[in-house]
Amino acid sequence: RYFRWWYKKTRIEKKPAFIDLLCAVPLQQIYGCPLGGIGGGTITRGWRGEFCRWQLNPGIYHYETVIANQFTVCLRCKGQTVYQQVLSVESPSTLQGWNWGYCGHYAFYHALYPRAWMVYDLPGQNVVLTCRQVSPVIPHDYKDSSLPVGVFIWEVENGRDEDVDVSIMFSLQNGMGTKEDVSGGHWNEPFAFEKEGERVAGVLLHHCTHVNPITFAISAREKAGIGVTHLTAFNPAGSGREVWQDLLLDGRLDSPSGKSSLTEKGEVTAAAVCASCRVPAQGHRTLELALAWDMPRVHFGSKEKLHLRRYTRFFGSGGDAAPALSHHALTHYEEWERKIEAWQNPILENSQLPSWYKSALFNELYFMTDGGTIWVELPPNCRAEDLQGPAGAGLSHLLPVLQEYGRFAYLEGQEYRMYNTYDVHFYASFALVMLWPKLQISLQYDIAVTVVNEDIQPRQYLMRGQTAQVKLKNVVPHDIGDPGDEPWQRVNAYLMHDTADWKDLNLKFVLQVYRDYYLTRDSLYLRDMWPVCQAVMESELKFDTDNDGLIENGGFADQTYDAWVVNGASAYCGGLWLAAVCMMCKMAEVLGDAEIQQKYVDILSKGKEAFERMLWNGKYYNYDSSGSDTSSSIMSDQCAGQWFIGACGLDQGEFEVFPKSHVVSALKTIFEKNVMSFAGGTMGAVNGMRPDGVPDTSSVQSNEVWIGVVYALAATMIQEGLVEEGFHTAEGCYRMVWEQLGMAFQTPEAYREKKVYRSLAYMRPLSIWSMQLALERRAGRAPASAQPLQVPIHP
């Protein structure tokens, strides 16, 4: 069934598949820190400095290294050029008039998202260059964090006993290395932008595609003693000799005025900007360059609706914002860095925390921007009824929230092209609610609207072949849609299962609502979400077929482990259910709804008893109660309900759901079996382990390690006082992904003991931020996002 669907979609309709099981993205162990803020598109650079992963059309990726995109250094002494080198280890077949093949032994890369450092100790020159790359990814900032820009600050240290004239040339191709680069009609022009006494100059590269046209800008900051020159257009497919000779002659570019001519079909164009200064003997100088891109108005694949990106709120949607964006970036990056350091330094300077954890915590955040992320404004004339659908009138703050903070969506993974996949966002949402809580609240309003509405269009589901409607009323959707179609308008791009029968989605909504309220204290949000929580819990109650206060799974893979069958009462869904019932009691108490509170208190007392009776075996909770061969498997994620309860401070007193001794025993068993008895304790926790210490191979997912689940497990261990075990468990995943497998900035959903992996660049590992929340709770600090970021002003 999947193959027939895939063939029709990709070969006949010529559209990409939402999950392409037949053409996985090949692993390239090349990626470094991406450029750009949230939701304006991203350009990822490799750790060797190449520009190699492009996500400018929302949610759609191109994996092309564009060889013309380079930094080149020119050194001159006493009026003579003594050294000129492309800062790249490549030796390409084009631009052969350039001096390539920099020796990698003399370069070093370091990334701590959203910044990266490249150090070049120029061989034989006694000059060291450090390029610091900065993107505006700043917690609790909803303006500059949306900007599609990256800044490159070049620190030049001259160890010689004589002055050196140093030039850094930044060259960029007009396009992303795709066939549209040669489609014709593209052109470049020089620009200068001056405001408040600060001047920035460079070149605009207008990439004039039919859909989603974009302008790139390369620029440098003019200051006393710093000259900025440019080359408006050159052919990146040729030898490049004219560019090289131009720079070699005097360390500057020719700076022609006027626009370039439009490219012909089959022709490609590029431009360059150059910043130059004199560095005194034994001295130090700084050159500041930037890359900005302006694709303000976007269509998704269906081309039905026009969307304006978030940054247009501040820079306009006319497609002419690149000069102002470049100027803003070059004059504000120091402030961005102060805020980034004020946020990161308390964690980086905490000697109690292992260094791998500091890297993991910040570098996994790359997915916030590079998860095919889109952040759009509501249309200016948008009314509440346009958003609510037929049944959403109760969401009184829907319109004000979305008007103020826009709409936010990110992909399940770069290979799993569905926006805001909700069973996975459940794990990743900690990063959002702790760092950009308003985006989490906006996302939740979008989910709430789809909950109360329906899509009665029938379709066939691929896993079991049944036909059912796209979206049932009063259930949580699987996802908000496919960027290849029209997200928000048409939800549930996921065709594998009919997720109306999934057991986890509704519960994960309720758990996030209370968790968000607990961390933000946003009572308007809680009030709006309360009726939606009641509706989804009513829908969920039908899964309690024997009225024992505990839901039952349906004998298929009816939850986030969508290839792992579960039957009867289960540790994972049963635990999430009890946690959600507990939070219904708590929310009813907060809102003074005594009737609903009593209803769920009664369910909770019944359900707790059934859960313990049917699943607790004296050491841990069984996978399920079906009595099958694998019923007694040890699931690493069996305490997911407790994880959320603990994160909300509901793990003691009247709201204790799972006996503490049972939780600790289960976690110790998981540590002993799923962690230490798997791959020598070096790969994190395997999803399913048999009691005899052999991985559960009953499904393709039971013997995988899911990195995002492991980070959540580690957080649960830390919450329960098993701090060393938690760090050891998570460290296995970090070292496996970032060191052994070379998957930096593309953390997959899963890997196996034999180094097989699945679904690169995935959402779930953002759950590492729940470890940070657990650590902050242990340290006795207030919830992270309850306090606005305090930024010390450095002298």
mmCIF file of N, CA and C in Angstrom, residues 420-475:
data_model
loop_
_atom_site.group_PDB
_atom_site.id
_atom_site.type_symbol
_atom_site.label_atom_id
_atom_site.label_comp_id
_atom_site.label_asym_id
_atom_site.label_seq_id
_atom_site.Cartn_x
_atom_site.Cartn_y
_atom_site.Cartn_z
ATOM 1 N N ASN A 420 4.635 20.371 13.598
ATOM 2 C CA ASN A 420 4.127 20.275 14.977
ATOM 3 C C ASN A 420 3.569 18.887 15.296
ATOM 4 N N THR A 421 4.254 17.853 14.837
ATOM 5 C CA THR A 421 3.845 16.479 15.151
ATOM 6 C C THR A 421 3.702 16.356 16.664
ATOM 7 N N TYR A 422 2.471 16.103 17.109
ATOM 8 C CA TYR A 422 2.155 16.425 18.496
ATOM 9 C C TYR A 422 2.647 15.394 19.505
ATOM 10 N N ASP A 423 2.658 14.127 19.106
ATOM 11 C CA ASP A 423 3.152 13.107 20.045
ATOM 12 C C ASP A 423 4.642 13.281 20.308
ATOM 13 N N VAL A 424 5.345 13.910 19.361
ATOM 14 C CA VAL A 424 6.791 14.152 19.499
ATOM 15 C C VAL A 424 7.044 15.514 20.148
ATOM 16 N N HIS A 425 6.241 16.496 19.767
ATOM 17 C CA HIS A 425 6.358 17.833 20.374
ATOM 18 C C HIS A 425 6.191 17.753 21.898
ATOM 19 N N PHE A 426 5.393 16.805 22.363
ATOM 20 C CA PHE A 426 5.240 16.543 23.796
ATOM 21 C C PHE A 426 6.602 16.499 24.491
ATOM 22 N N TYR A 427 7.577 15.861 23.863
ATOM 23 C CA TYR A 427 8.929 15.745 24.428
ATOM 24 C C TYR A 427 9.711 17.046 24.200
ATOM 25 N N ALA A 428 9.664 17.547 22.965
ATOM 26 C CA ALA A 428 10.490 18.698 22.579
ATOM 27 C C ALA A 428 10.005 19.999 23.198
ATOM 28 N N SER A 429 8.721 20.039 23.611
ATOM 29 C CA SER A 429 8.083 21.301 24.022
ATOM 30 C C SER A 429 8.758 21.959 25.218
ATOM 31 N N PHE A 430 9.582 21.196 25.963
ATOM 32 C CA PHE A 430 10.268 21.824 27.102
ATOM 33 C C PHE A 430 11.188 22.949 26.640
ATOM 34 N N ALA A 431 11.842 22.764 25.499
ATOM 35 C CA ALA A 431 12.732 23.823 25.004
ATOM 36 C C ALA A 431 11.920 25.076 24.700
ATOM 37 N N LEU A 432 10.761 24.870 24.089
ATOM 38 C CA LEU A 432 9.930 25.999 23.702
ATOM 39 C C LEU A 432 9.365 26.716 24.938
ATOM 40 N N VAL A 433 8.799 25.954 25.869
ATOM 41 C CA VAL A 433 8.117 26.604 26.997
ATOM 42 C C VAL A 433 9.115 27.250 27.959
ATOM 43 N N MET A 434 10.349 26.744 27.997
ATOM 44 C CA MET A 434 11.339 27.346 28.890
ATOM 45 C C MET A 434 12.011 28.569 28.274
ATOM 46 N N LEU A 435 12.115 28.607 26.939
ATOM 47 C CA LEU A 435 12.910 29.661 26.295
ATOM 48 C C LEU A 435 12.058 30.662 25.513
ATOM 49 N N TRP A 436 11.004 30.169 24.844
ATOM 50 C CA TRP A 436 10.082 31.060 24.117
ATOM 51 C C TRP A 436 8.663 30.652 24.480
ATOM 52 N N PRO A 437 8.267 30.890 25.745
ATOM 53 C CA PRO A 437 6.974 30.363 26.206
ATOM 54 C C PRO A 437 5.784 30.853 25.378
ATOM 55 N N LYS A 438 5.879 32.068 24.826
ATOM 56 C CA LYS A 438 4.743 32.571 24.044
ATOM 57 C C LYS A 438 4.555 31.771 22.750
ATOM 58 N N LEU A 439 5.636 31.213 22.230
ATOM 59 C CA LEU A 439 5.495 30.388 21.027
ATOM 60 C C LEU A 439 4.832 29.061 21.368
ATOM 61 N N GLN A 440 5.139 28.520 22.533
ATOM 62 C CA GLN A 440 4.452 27.298 22.981
ATOM 63 C C GLN A 440 2.952 27.572 23.154
ATOM 64 N N ILE A 441 2.632 28.714 23.726
ATOM 65 C CA ILE A 441 1.212 29.024 23.953
ATOM 66 C C ILE A 441 0.491 29.248 22.624
ATOM 67 N N SER A 442 1.148 29.927 21.687
ATOM 68 C CA SER A 442 0.582 30.111 20.350
ATOM 69 C C SER A 442 0.349 28.759 19.666
ATOM 70 N N LEU A 443 1.344 27.877 19.741
ATOM 71 C CA LEU A 443 1.225 26.543 19.138
ATOM 72 C C LEU A 443 0.044 25.789 19.757
ATOM 73 N N GLN A 444 -0.105 25.894 21.080
ATOM 74 C CA GLN A 444 -1.195 25.202 21.766
ATOM 75 C C GLN A 444 -2.569 25.735 21.332
ATOM 76 N N TYR A 445 -2.665 27.050 21.099
ATOM 77 C CA TYR A 445 -3.931 27.596 20.582
ATOM 78 C C TYR A 445 -4.238 27.015 19.201
ATOM 79 N N ASP A 446 -3.211 26.906 18.359
ATOM 80 C CA ASP A 446 -3.419 26.303 17.031
ATOM 81 C C ASP A 446 -3.913 24.865 17.147
ATOM 82 N N ILE A 447 -3.330 24.118 18.086
ATOM 83 C CA ILE A 447 -3.774 22.731 18.292
ATOM 84 C C ILE A 447 -5.220 22.727 18.815
ATOM 85 N N ALA A 448 -5.515 23.600 19.763
ATOM 86 C CA ALA A 448 -6.857 23.647 20.364
ATOM 87 C C ALA A 448 -7.934 23.898 19.308
ATOM 88 N N VAL A 449 -7.642 24.798 18.365
ATOM 89 C CA VAL A 449 -8.610 25.077 17.297
ATOM 90 C C VAL A 449 -8.878 23.823 16.474
ATOM 91 N N THR A 450 -7.821 23.088 16.162
ATOM 92 C CA THR A 450 -8.041 21.889 15.339
ATOM 93 C C THR A 450 -8.742 20.797 16.147
ATOM 94 N N VAL A 451 -8.532 20.792 17.467
ATOM 95 C CA VAL A 451 -9.202 19.793 18.311
ATOM 96 C C VAL A 451 -10.720 19.897 18.134
ATOM 97 N N VAL A 452 -11.233 21.126 18.274
ATOM 98 C CA VAL A 452 -12.691 21.277 18.332
ATOM 99 C C VAL A 452 -13.338 21.244 16.953
ATOM 100 N N ASN A 453 -12.536 21.267 15.895
ATOM 101 C CA ASN A 453 -13.074 21.190 14.539
ATOM 102 C C ASN A 453 -12.795 19.818 13.929
ATOM 103 N N GLU A 454 -13.368 19.576 12.739
ATOM 104 C CA GLU A 454 -13.179 18.271 12.107
ATOM 105 C C GLU A 454 -12.939 18.439 10.610
ATOM 106 N N ASP A 455 -12.421 17.376 9.996
ATOM 107 C CA ASP A 455 -12.270 17.317 8.538
ATOM 108 C C ASP A 455 -12.848 15.970 8.115
ATOM 109 N N ILE A 456 -14.043 16.002 7.504
ATOM 110 C CA ILE A 456 -14.772 14.746 7.258
ATOM 111 C C ILE A 456 -14.362 14.058 5.953
ATOM 112 N N GLN A 457 -13.399 14.656 5.240
ATOM 113 C CA GLN A 457 -12.876 14.037 4.015
ATOM 114 C C GLN A 457 -12.409 12.591 4.312
ATOM 115 N N PRO A 458 -12.913 11.589 3.562
ATOM 116 C CA PRO A 458 -12.439 10.217 3.831
ATOM 117 C C PRO A 458 -11.108 9.952 3.116
ATOM 118 N N ARG A 459 -10.288 9.079 3.689
ATOM 119 C CA ARG A 459 -9.056 8.673 2.999
ATOM 120 C C ARG A 459 -8.623 7.305 3.529
ATOM 121 N N GLN A 460 -7.766 6.647 2.757
ATOM 122 C CA GLN A 460 -7.289 5.324 3.173
ATOM 123 C C GLN A 460 -5.986 5.466 3.950
ATOM 124 N N TYR A 461 -5.879 4.745 5.083
ATOM 125 C CA TYR A 461 -4.659 4.759 5.885
ATOM 126 C C TYR A 461 -3.767 3.590 5.488
ATOM 127 N N LEU A 462 -2.455 3.861 5.462
ATOM 128 C CA LEU A 462 -1.535 2.928 4.802
ATOM 129 C C LEU A 462 -1.202 1.707 5.642
ATOM 130 N N MET A 463 -1.203 1.842 6.982
ATOM 131 C CA MET A 463 -0.733 0.722 7.808
ATOM 132 C C MET A 463 -1.729 -0.436 7.806
ATOM 133 N N ARG A 464 -3.027 -0.119 7.999
ATOM 134 C CA ARG A 464 -4.020 -1.200 8.096
ATOM 135 C C ARG A 464 -5.017 -1.198 6.952
ATOM 136 N N GLY A 465 -4.935 -0.191 6.088
ATOM 137 C CA GLY A 465 -5.757 -0.209 4.877
ATOM 138 C C GLY A 465 -7.188 0.266 5.051
ATOM 139 N N GLN A 466 -7.563 0.697 6.279
ATOM 140 C CA GLN A 466 -8.951 1.109 6.494
ATOM 141 C C GLN A 466 -9.178 2.522 5.970
ATOM 142 N N THR A 467 -10.428 2.850 5.688
ATOM 143 C CA THR A 467 -10.790 4.205 5.281
ATOM 144 C C THR A 467 -11.467 4.904 6.463
ATOM 145 N N ALA A 468 -11.063 6.134 6.717
ATOM 146 C CA ALA A 468 -11.670 6.908 7.806
ATOM 147 C C ALA A 468 -11.497 8.382 7.474
ATOM 148 N N GLN A 469 -12.198 9.242 8.220
ATOM 149 C CA GLN A 469 -12.085 10.671 7.924
ATOM 150 C C GLN A 469 -10.722 11.209 8.375
ATOM 151 N N VAL A 470 -10.334 12.342 7.774
ATOM 152 C CA VAL A 470 -9.008 12.920 8.034
ATOM 153 C C VAL A 470 -8.862 13.337 9.498
ATOM 154 N N LYS A 471 -9.883 13.995 10.052
ATOM 155 C CA LYS A 471 -9.769 14.528 11.415
ATOM 156 C C LYS A 471 -11.126 14.461 12.100
ATOM 157 N N LEU A 472 -11.148 13.758 13.209
ATOM 158 C CA LEU A 472 -12.359 13.598 14.014
ATOM 159 C C LEU A 472 -12.477 14.776 14.992
ATOM 160 N N LYS A 473 -13.704 15.143 15.310
ATOM 161 C CA LYS A 473 -13.942 16.244 16.258
ATOM 162 C C LYS A 473 -13.553 15.821 17.680
ATOM 163 N N ASN A 474 -13.047 16.786 18.446
ATOM 164 C CA ASN A 474 -12.703 16.593 19.866
ATOM 165 C C ASN A 474 -11.589 15.581 20.108
ATOM 166 N N VAL A 475 -10.722 15.417 19.108
ATOM 167 C CA VAL A 475 -9.478 14.682 19.352
ATOM 168 C C VAL A 475 -8.320 15.553 18.870
#
